Amino acid sequence: MRGRNATPAIPDPTIPPRSRARPRDRRCILASATLILSSSPPEGHGGNAAMMGSEVAFGFDSPPETEEMESLALSDAPPTVSSLPAAISASSDGDLFISPPSALHFPLSSTASGDGGDPAPSTASSFLDPPSYADIVFSPFDSQNGDDDNGADNGSMLRRDSSPRSTRAARSDYLKISVSDPNKEQETVNSLVPGGGTYFTYLITSQMRFGSAANGDGESEPVEFSVRRRFRDVVTLADRLAEGYRGFCIPPRPDKSVVESQVMQKNEFVEQRRSALEKYLWRLAEHPVIGMSDELRVFLQAKGKLPLPTTTDVASRMLDGAVRLPKQLFGEGAAAQVAPQEVVQPAKGGRDLLRIFKELKQAVTIEWGGVKPLLVEEDKEFLAKKEKMQDLELQLSTASQQAEALVNAQQDVGETMGEMGLAFIKLAKFETDQGIYNSQRIRATDTKNVATAAVKASRLYRELNAQTVKHLDTLHEYLGLMLAVNNAFSERASALLTVQTLMSDLTTLNIRIDKLEAASSKIFGGDRSRLRKVEELRETIKVTEDAKSCAIREYERIKENNRNELDRLDQERKDDFLSMLKGFVINQVGYSEKVANVWATVAEETSSYARGNS
Amino acid sequence: MSALGGGGGALRNASTALAISSTESFAGTPSCHTKRVRRPPGSFYWLHAVTPAPPLDTTTLKQLVFVSDYAESMIPPEIGPQKSSSQSPRSPSGAPFLSISVTDPVKLGNGVQAYISYRVITKTNLPEFQGPEKIVIRRYSDFVWLHDKLADKYKGIFIPPLPEKSAVEKFRFSAEFIEMRRQALDIFVNRIASHPELKQSEDLKTFLEEDEEAMERIRSFETGIFKKPADLLQMFKDVQTKVTDVVLGKEKPVEETDPEYEKLKHYIFGLEDHLTETQKQAVRLVKRHRELGQSLSEFGKAIKLLGACEGDSLGKVFAELGSKSELLSIKLQKEAHNLLMNFEEPLKDYVRCVQSIKDSFSHRANAFRLHCELTETTKLKEINLEKLNLMRSDKTREAEIEYRELKAESEEATRRFETIIKRMNEEIVRFQEQKTAEMGLAFHLFAKGQAKLANDIADAWRNVLTKIEAYSLSSGHD
């Protein structure tokens, strides 16, 4: 009678089923759970109430704040009621994962019972007092809040609207970005790996704030663009952005999955990736520079195949690569050919090998040789900032771990409270059925009251937890962003290394010219071959000088980008942290008050038992 | 101890007499002495069970300083129903009372020999007791002795349960375990002292008043020499009956078939299952509270460090949040402790009480079996006697004596069985009332504790919220 059957009877929608089964999975779920919340635009056309979304969305469909919450002096904007229906209508456009919010309870509770095979709710109600039970589960706050789900969603929308993130989103050029409708497609070139022949494309719908730049009419109605992209295209976009925006903190792209292709076919995986992509695109759009980039616009708007070059290394360089090689790096022997644009790119694989070796040698010389490079990082302010960022990263990583532990512990309390409530419900039912004596019936009633309160409290804990996850996710997010910061820093370092290499080349060249000149001056009338050599070297120096100044300009540009980005991040982080703390605290206050009320009622009801000892 | 002829009687009637004494658990000759001696007072007690006990003075109970919320309030509700039913116009000040407190647990001895001793303080105005106040030192095994004595003598009464024998070795001397056990022992003796029948027990008086040496002597005398033979005899007897049953191939009505009793048994077994489950969850809830406290404290530390990275006044907000987290962590630990003492422990006690009821089931089953056997045998002897009478055998006289004795024995067994039934019927009512009061209190304390905790949490965070808002205003954000 008790045990397995009963556990799913508390629909547990805020917690994805997997997280119950495997606690270690929680992190990714917590993270992905919040994806939707923070990534969907405040205007509410996220269109993302798919599976992951619904799990979380449920957490917000009962009032996170009622009278107590409102009594707190909130400086939030008035709720945008209109946004809610928008969210719902956007979410119900035929996606197979989508079900209307009101219908979420049962599907979810059965999912929680393990692969949906268990007709859990009916089993549960067959041995439990049905009316009272339903009462507990489905309308626990009737007494406190006459209104239904609407009020709740407004509450959460309201908070979301006031967050700095969404104000940034509001500044973005994009009104809407949504990733939906994952579609399995067949690879045209057959793969040797079984199951590797298929991939998923996602429908990416976006809307610019001020018409589309494509038709050149800034005042026109916002045009909606729909393109289909696969994950590989996203990788391309990320690569192009990394190339084109060195020194910026480019939001990190979702990881390439290392799972097997069979796993990739799973809905769960696809959905996780879908929401991750959406969140990623929103982050890009919110970035003040990248949000306005051509690359992003092309990615979002260009019809058909993505026109961005997949890799500059293979595609474009194979053809004219030989011509555009930075010859000065081969040494003095090769014909001088300027390719300054090359030095503005960090050296990477393929035919850049020579340069890589050179720069590596340079790095080693600086590192181990004790040779003072000609140009050093001397921006004290930057170095201090960098150190601060490293410290921040460390603390962020600890804090996000602890936040996760806290969320897990909070969830455990809620769950255990719920399970205990359930055990008491059964006990109460048993006592009622077997009741012979009056005292027994009184006890059964008391037990039921406590049980009901425990289940209510458990539900509140869960809702609180969903909110806590949402707020503390800022920590995770910034930890992820630290990767971007580190990338920006390493771009700077590599640009510096290029400059250093070129400068040391120049020194070498000059020394050689000096030597040659010295040698030729000993011969009266000059040594023609030596003089020719000197001429050649002078030519190389000229080219290298050009490359150097180009590299220095790039370095300066990156430095500038770094600085701007750090300033921007500092400000945004302050805002985001503040809103995180505020959100966290407000929720704690609100829900704790509710929990306190629930228990205070029971304490009042049972006060007759505590004679003269309170 | 007066040696009456009864002991010899028991020896004389080899199998049947042994059966009696062993099921009585007074097996062996000396206990037969006790039995003979005790019988008249026994029936006197029995009468007392019906007569309402004089009310205890509740005000004096509050003097027990060492008793926790739960333990303290255990007693008044228990006395409550009696008081109301037997309330007389007598002034409460003169009312007889008996209140006991178990205090000052002290660890004595070393290593495996180590044990905890308690100070047991008795305050009473009952004339049977030596004086108004008596203090003795007792250890856990003394409580066990008292429990076992009562369980032997008052079959059918749900003897108040003792706390579990021993926890995991590691926790045996942890402050928490000791305190929990002390509380449970306190409740145990006070339940006995407030039980209308049990409080009249000589053993209780011995337990409360004998000095340590005397107590030791009595215990070793009984447990060392007589208890074990009793067990052996019981075993012997059990085997014997089983063998007889098998040999004779007769299906005996070993179990009662009274539907009311069946229902009760069904109820108790079901109740045990449910209670075990709830108690298990309560244990987990305590654990979860502790874990949350732990996480909150670590979260607070991490947040403080993170805030230090931010430096300025935002850093102060972080620090504030961090300190409050750590503060709340302490509150959570406190509440976890309260939960353990005031909620989990009463639930565990509930389970123990149910187990004590189950003990009385087996006593009842034994008594019933004995009653049936003796009735059966007596009938056979009667037939045999009639036969002998008809035959005018010279064995008639002997057989008649035997029959009379057996008949007396049988009647006694029947009476005992009926006493058990009667007691159980009364006890179950008591049990239900008592548990309603106790659980009501446990629920109350649980709810109160949770409400307080939640309010503390809300207050602490509200405090942080004002700081955050002050910061928002000052820095021009929002």
GROMACS .gro file of C-alpha atoms in nm, chain A residues 1-3 72-76 162 164 388 391-393 395-396 398-400 402-406 409-410 412-413 415-417 419-420 423-424 426-427 430-431 433-440 442-443 446-448 450 454 461 472 475 570-571 573-575 577-578 580-582 584-586 588-593 595-597 599-600 602-614, chain B residues 62 68-70 72-73 76-77 80-81 260 263 266-278 280-282 284-285 288-289 291-292 295-296 298-299 302-303 305-306 309-312 314 317-318 321 325 343 347 350 425 428-429 431-433 435-441 443-448 450-455 457-459 461-465 468-469 471-472 475 477-478:
model
  188
    1MET     CA    1   0.000   0.000   0.000
    2ARG     CA    2   0.270   0.242   0.074
    3GLY     CA    3   0.594   0.305  -0.096
   72LEU     CA    4   0.719   4.404   0.045
   73ALA     CA    5   0.832   4.725  -0.102
   74LEU     CA    6   0.909   4.616  -0.450
   75SER     CA    7   1.024   4.859  -0.704
   76ASP     CA    8   0.919   4.630  -0.982
  162SER     CA    9   1.260   4.396  -1.402
  164PRO     CA   10   1.878   4.369  -1.570
  388LYS     CA   11   4.064   4.004  -1.001
  391ASP     CA   12   3.984   3.543  -0.819
  392LEU     CA   13   3.626   3.603  -0.918
  393GLU     CA   14   3.625   3.289  -1.125
  395GLN     CA   15   3.486   3.231  -0.598
  396LEU     CA   16   3.217   3.194  -0.857
  398THR     CA   17   3.279   2.772  -0.523
  399ALA     CA   18   2.965   2.977  -0.490
  400SER     CA   19   2.790   2.805  -0.773
  402GLN     CA   20   2.745   2.572  -0.290
  403ALA     CA   21   2.436   2.719  -0.449
  404GLU     CA   22   2.376   2.389  -0.613
  405ALA     CA   23   2.423   2.204  -0.287
  406LEU     CA   24   2.184   2.444  -0.121
  409ALA     CA   25   1.931   2.032   0.020
  410GLN     CA   26   1.628   2.255  -0.004
  412ASP     CA   27   1.544   1.724  -0.022
  413VAL     CA   28   1.370   1.893   0.268
  415GLU     CA   29   1.062   1.607  -0.085
  416THR     CA   30   1.098   1.446   0.254
  417MET     CA   31   0.834   1.677   0.393
  419GLU     CA   32   0.678   1.198   0.167
  420MET     CA   33   0.616   1.236   0.535
  423ALA     CA   34   0.276   0.875   0.510
  424PHE     CA   35   0.062   1.072   0.753
  426LYS     CA   36  -0.217   0.714   0.486
  427LEU     CA   37  -0.200   0.685   0.861
  430PHE     CA   38  -0.608   0.400   0.820
  431GLU     CA   39  -0.714   0.537   1.157
  433ASP     CA   40  -1.117   0.334   0.853
  434GLN     CA   41  -1.035   0.137   1.164
  435GLY     CA   42  -1.166   0.393   1.406
  436ILE     CA   43  -1.374   0.263   1.692
  437TYR     CA   44  -1.306   0.516   1.959
  438ASN     CA   45  -1.373   0.881   1.954
  439SER     CA   46  -1.018   0.960   2.056
  440GLN     CA   47  -0.902   0.770   1.752
  442ILE     CA   48  -0.985   1.299   1.679
  443ARG     CA   49  -0.633   1.177   1.629
  446ASP     CA   50  -0.524   1.590   1.372
  447THR     CA   51  -0.302   1.364   1.170
  448LYS     CA   52  -0.476   1.462   0.852
  450VAL     CA   53  -0.065   1.785   0.985
  454ALA     CA   54   0.318   1.895   0.532
  461TYR     CA   55   0.939   2.424  -0.084
  472LEU     CA   56   2.109   3.136  -0.832
  475LEU     CA   57   2.616   3.220  -1.064
  570ASP     CA   58   3.159   4.479  -1.432
  571GLN     CA   59   2.851   4.689  -1.464
  573ARG     CA   60   2.758   4.176  -1.326
  574LYS     CA   61   2.676   4.420  -1.050
  575ASP     CA   62   2.327   4.457  -1.188
  577PHE     CA   63   2.419   3.998  -0.896
  578LEU     CA   64   2.203   4.254  -0.731
  580MET     CA   65   1.999   3.770  -0.818
  581LEU     CA   66   2.033   3.851  -0.451
  582LYS     CA   67   1.711   4.041  -0.453
  584PHE     CA   68   1.666   3.505  -0.405
  585VAL     CA   69   1.584   3.695  -0.090
  586ILE     CA   70   1.238   3.801  -0.197
  588GLN     CA   71   1.288   3.320   0.050
  589VAL     CA   72   1.087   3.576   0.239
  590GLY     CA   73   0.769   3.514   0.046
  591TYR     CA   74   0.772   3.140   0.061
  592SER     CA   75   0.893   3.125   0.418
  593GLU     CA   76   0.601   3.343   0.517
  595VAL     CA   77   0.524   2.804   0.506
  596ALA     CA   78   0.505   2.981   0.839
  597ASN     CA   79   0.135   3.047   0.784
  599TRP     CA   80   0.231   2.567   1.017
  600ALA     CA   81   0.098   2.845   1.233
  602VAL     CA   82  -0.173   2.377   1.250
  603ALA     CA   83  -0.004   2.499   1.565
  604GLU     CA   84  -0.316   2.697   1.643
  605GLU     CA   85  -0.542   2.401   1.576
  606THR     CA   86  -0.341   2.179   1.804
  607SER     CA   87  -0.275   2.437   2.073
  608SER     CA   88  -0.528   2.271   2.304
  609TYR     CA   89  -0.283   1.984   2.347
  610ALA     CA   90  -0.014   2.204   2.484
  611ARG     CA   91  -0.161   2.286   2.819
  612GLY     CA   92   0.008   2.562   2.995
  613ASN     CA   93   0.332   2.500   2.822
  614SER     CA   94   0.393   2.720   2.535
  676LYS     CA   95   0.585   2.135   3.634
  682SER     CA   96   1.193   1.874   2.774
  683ASP     CA   97   0.881   2.029   2.623
  684TYR     CA   98   0.758   1.699   2.505
  686GLU     CA   99   0.707   1.766   3.041
  687SER     CA  100   0.375   1.783   2.877
  690PRO     CA  101  -0.065   1.621   3.218
  691PRO     CA  102  -0.266   1.497   2.920
  694GLY     CA  103  -0.621   1.451   3.221
  695PRO     CA  104  -0.890   1.198   3.137
  874GLU     CA  105  -1.347  -0.815   1.779
  877LYS     CA  106  -1.004  -0.675   1.430
  880HIS     CA  107  -0.541  -0.641   1.245
  881TYR     CA  108  -0.556  -0.279   1.350
  882ILE     CA  109  -0.246  -0.297   1.564
  883PHE     CA  110  -0.040  -0.467   1.298
  884GLY     CA  111  -0.154  -0.219   1.035
  885LEU     CA  112  -0.089   0.066   1.272
  886GLU     CA  113   0.262  -0.057   1.332
  887ASP     CA  114   0.333  -0.054   0.959
  888HIS     CA  115   0.203   0.296   0.912
  889LEU     CA  116   0.379   0.429   1.215
  890THR     CA  117   0.707   0.273   1.118
  891GLU     CA  118   0.680   0.446   0.784
  892THR     CA  119   0.597   0.786   0.930
  894LYS     CA  120   1.116   0.667   0.914
  895GLN     CA  121   1.016   0.980   0.727
  896ALA     CA  122   1.047   1.186   1.042
  898ARG     CA  123   1.478   1.159   0.734
  899LEU     CA  124   1.323   1.498   0.786
  902ARG     CA  125   1.731   1.683   0.584
  903HIS     CA  126   1.705   1.978   0.817
  905GLU     CA  127   2.182   1.890   0.573
  906LEU     CA  128   2.005   2.206   0.470
  909SER     CA  129   2.454   2.365   0.298
  910LEU     CA  130   2.323   2.701   0.401
  912GLU     CA  131   2.863   2.669   0.334
  913PHE     CA  132   2.663   2.870   0.086
  916ALA     CA  133   3.096   3.108  -0.042
  917ILE     CA  134   2.870   3.408  -0.091
  919LEU     CA  135   3.393   3.532  -0.046
  920LEU     CA  136   3.224   3.611  -0.372
  923CYS     CA  137   3.549   4.009  -0.504
  924GLU     CA  138   3.296   4.279  -0.567
  925GLY     CA  139   3.448   4.499  -0.305
  926ASP     CA  140   3.230   4.805  -0.263
  928LEU     CA  141   2.756   4.544  -0.315
  931VAL     CA  142   2.520   4.315   0.066
  932PHE     CA  143   2.677   3.983  -0.020
  935LEU     CA  144   2.345   3.761   0.289
  939SER     CA  145   2.279   3.226   0.581
  957PHE     CA  146   0.839   1.495   1.700
  961LEU     CA  147   0.657   0.888   1.694
  964TYR     CA  148   0.428   0.542   1.949
 1039ASN     CA  149  -1.014  -0.373   2.675
 1042ILE     CA  150  -0.686   0.001   2.451
 1043VAL     CA  151  -0.914   0.288   2.544
 1045PHE     CA  152  -0.394   0.384   2.479
 1046GLN     CA  153  -0.608   0.562   2.224
 1047GLU     CA  154  -0.676   0.856   2.451
 1049LYS     CA  155  -0.189   0.868   2.203
 1050THR     CA  156  -0.436   1.125   2.081
 1051ALA     CA  157  -0.310   1.360   2.347
 1052GLU     CA  158   0.053   1.278   2.292
 1053MET     CA  159   0.042   1.296   1.916
 1054GLY     CA  160  -0.162   1.612   1.937
 1055LEU     CA  161   0.114   1.761   2.142
 1057PHE     CA  162   0.198   1.773   1.615
 1058HIS     CA  163   0.162   2.099   1.796
 1059LEU     CA  164   0.529   2.123   1.878
 1060PHE     CA  165   0.621   2.019   1.528
 1061ALA     CA  166   0.398   2.280   1.369
 1062LYS     CA  167   0.511   2.542   1.614
 1064GLN     CA  168   0.828   2.472   1.174
 1065ALA     CA  169   0.633   2.795   1.190
 1066LYS     CA  170   0.899   2.952   1.405
 1067LEU     CA  171   1.174   2.834   1.175
 1068ALA     CA  172   0.995   2.966   0.869
 1069ASN     CA  173   0.933   3.296   1.042
 1071ILE     CA  174   1.397   3.257   0.787
 1072ALA     CA  175   1.154   3.516   0.658
 1073ASP     CA  176   1.273   3.770   0.914
 1075TRP     CA  177   1.589   3.753   0.466
 1076ARG     CA  178   1.359   4.047   0.505
 1077ASN     CA  179   1.640   4.211   0.691
 1078VAL     CA  180   1.873   4.147   0.399
 1079LEU     CA  181   1.612   4.277   0.161
 1082ILE     CA  182   1.960   4.537  -0.077
 1083GLU     CA  183   1.706   4.805  -0.134
 1085TYR     CA  184   2.199   4.967  -0.178
 1086SER     CA  185   1.985   4.988  -0.492
 1089SER     CA  186   2.392   5.324  -0.615
 1091HIS     CA  187   2.040   5.111  -0.974
 1092ASP     CA  188   1.693   5.003  -1.056
   0.00000   0.00000   0.00000
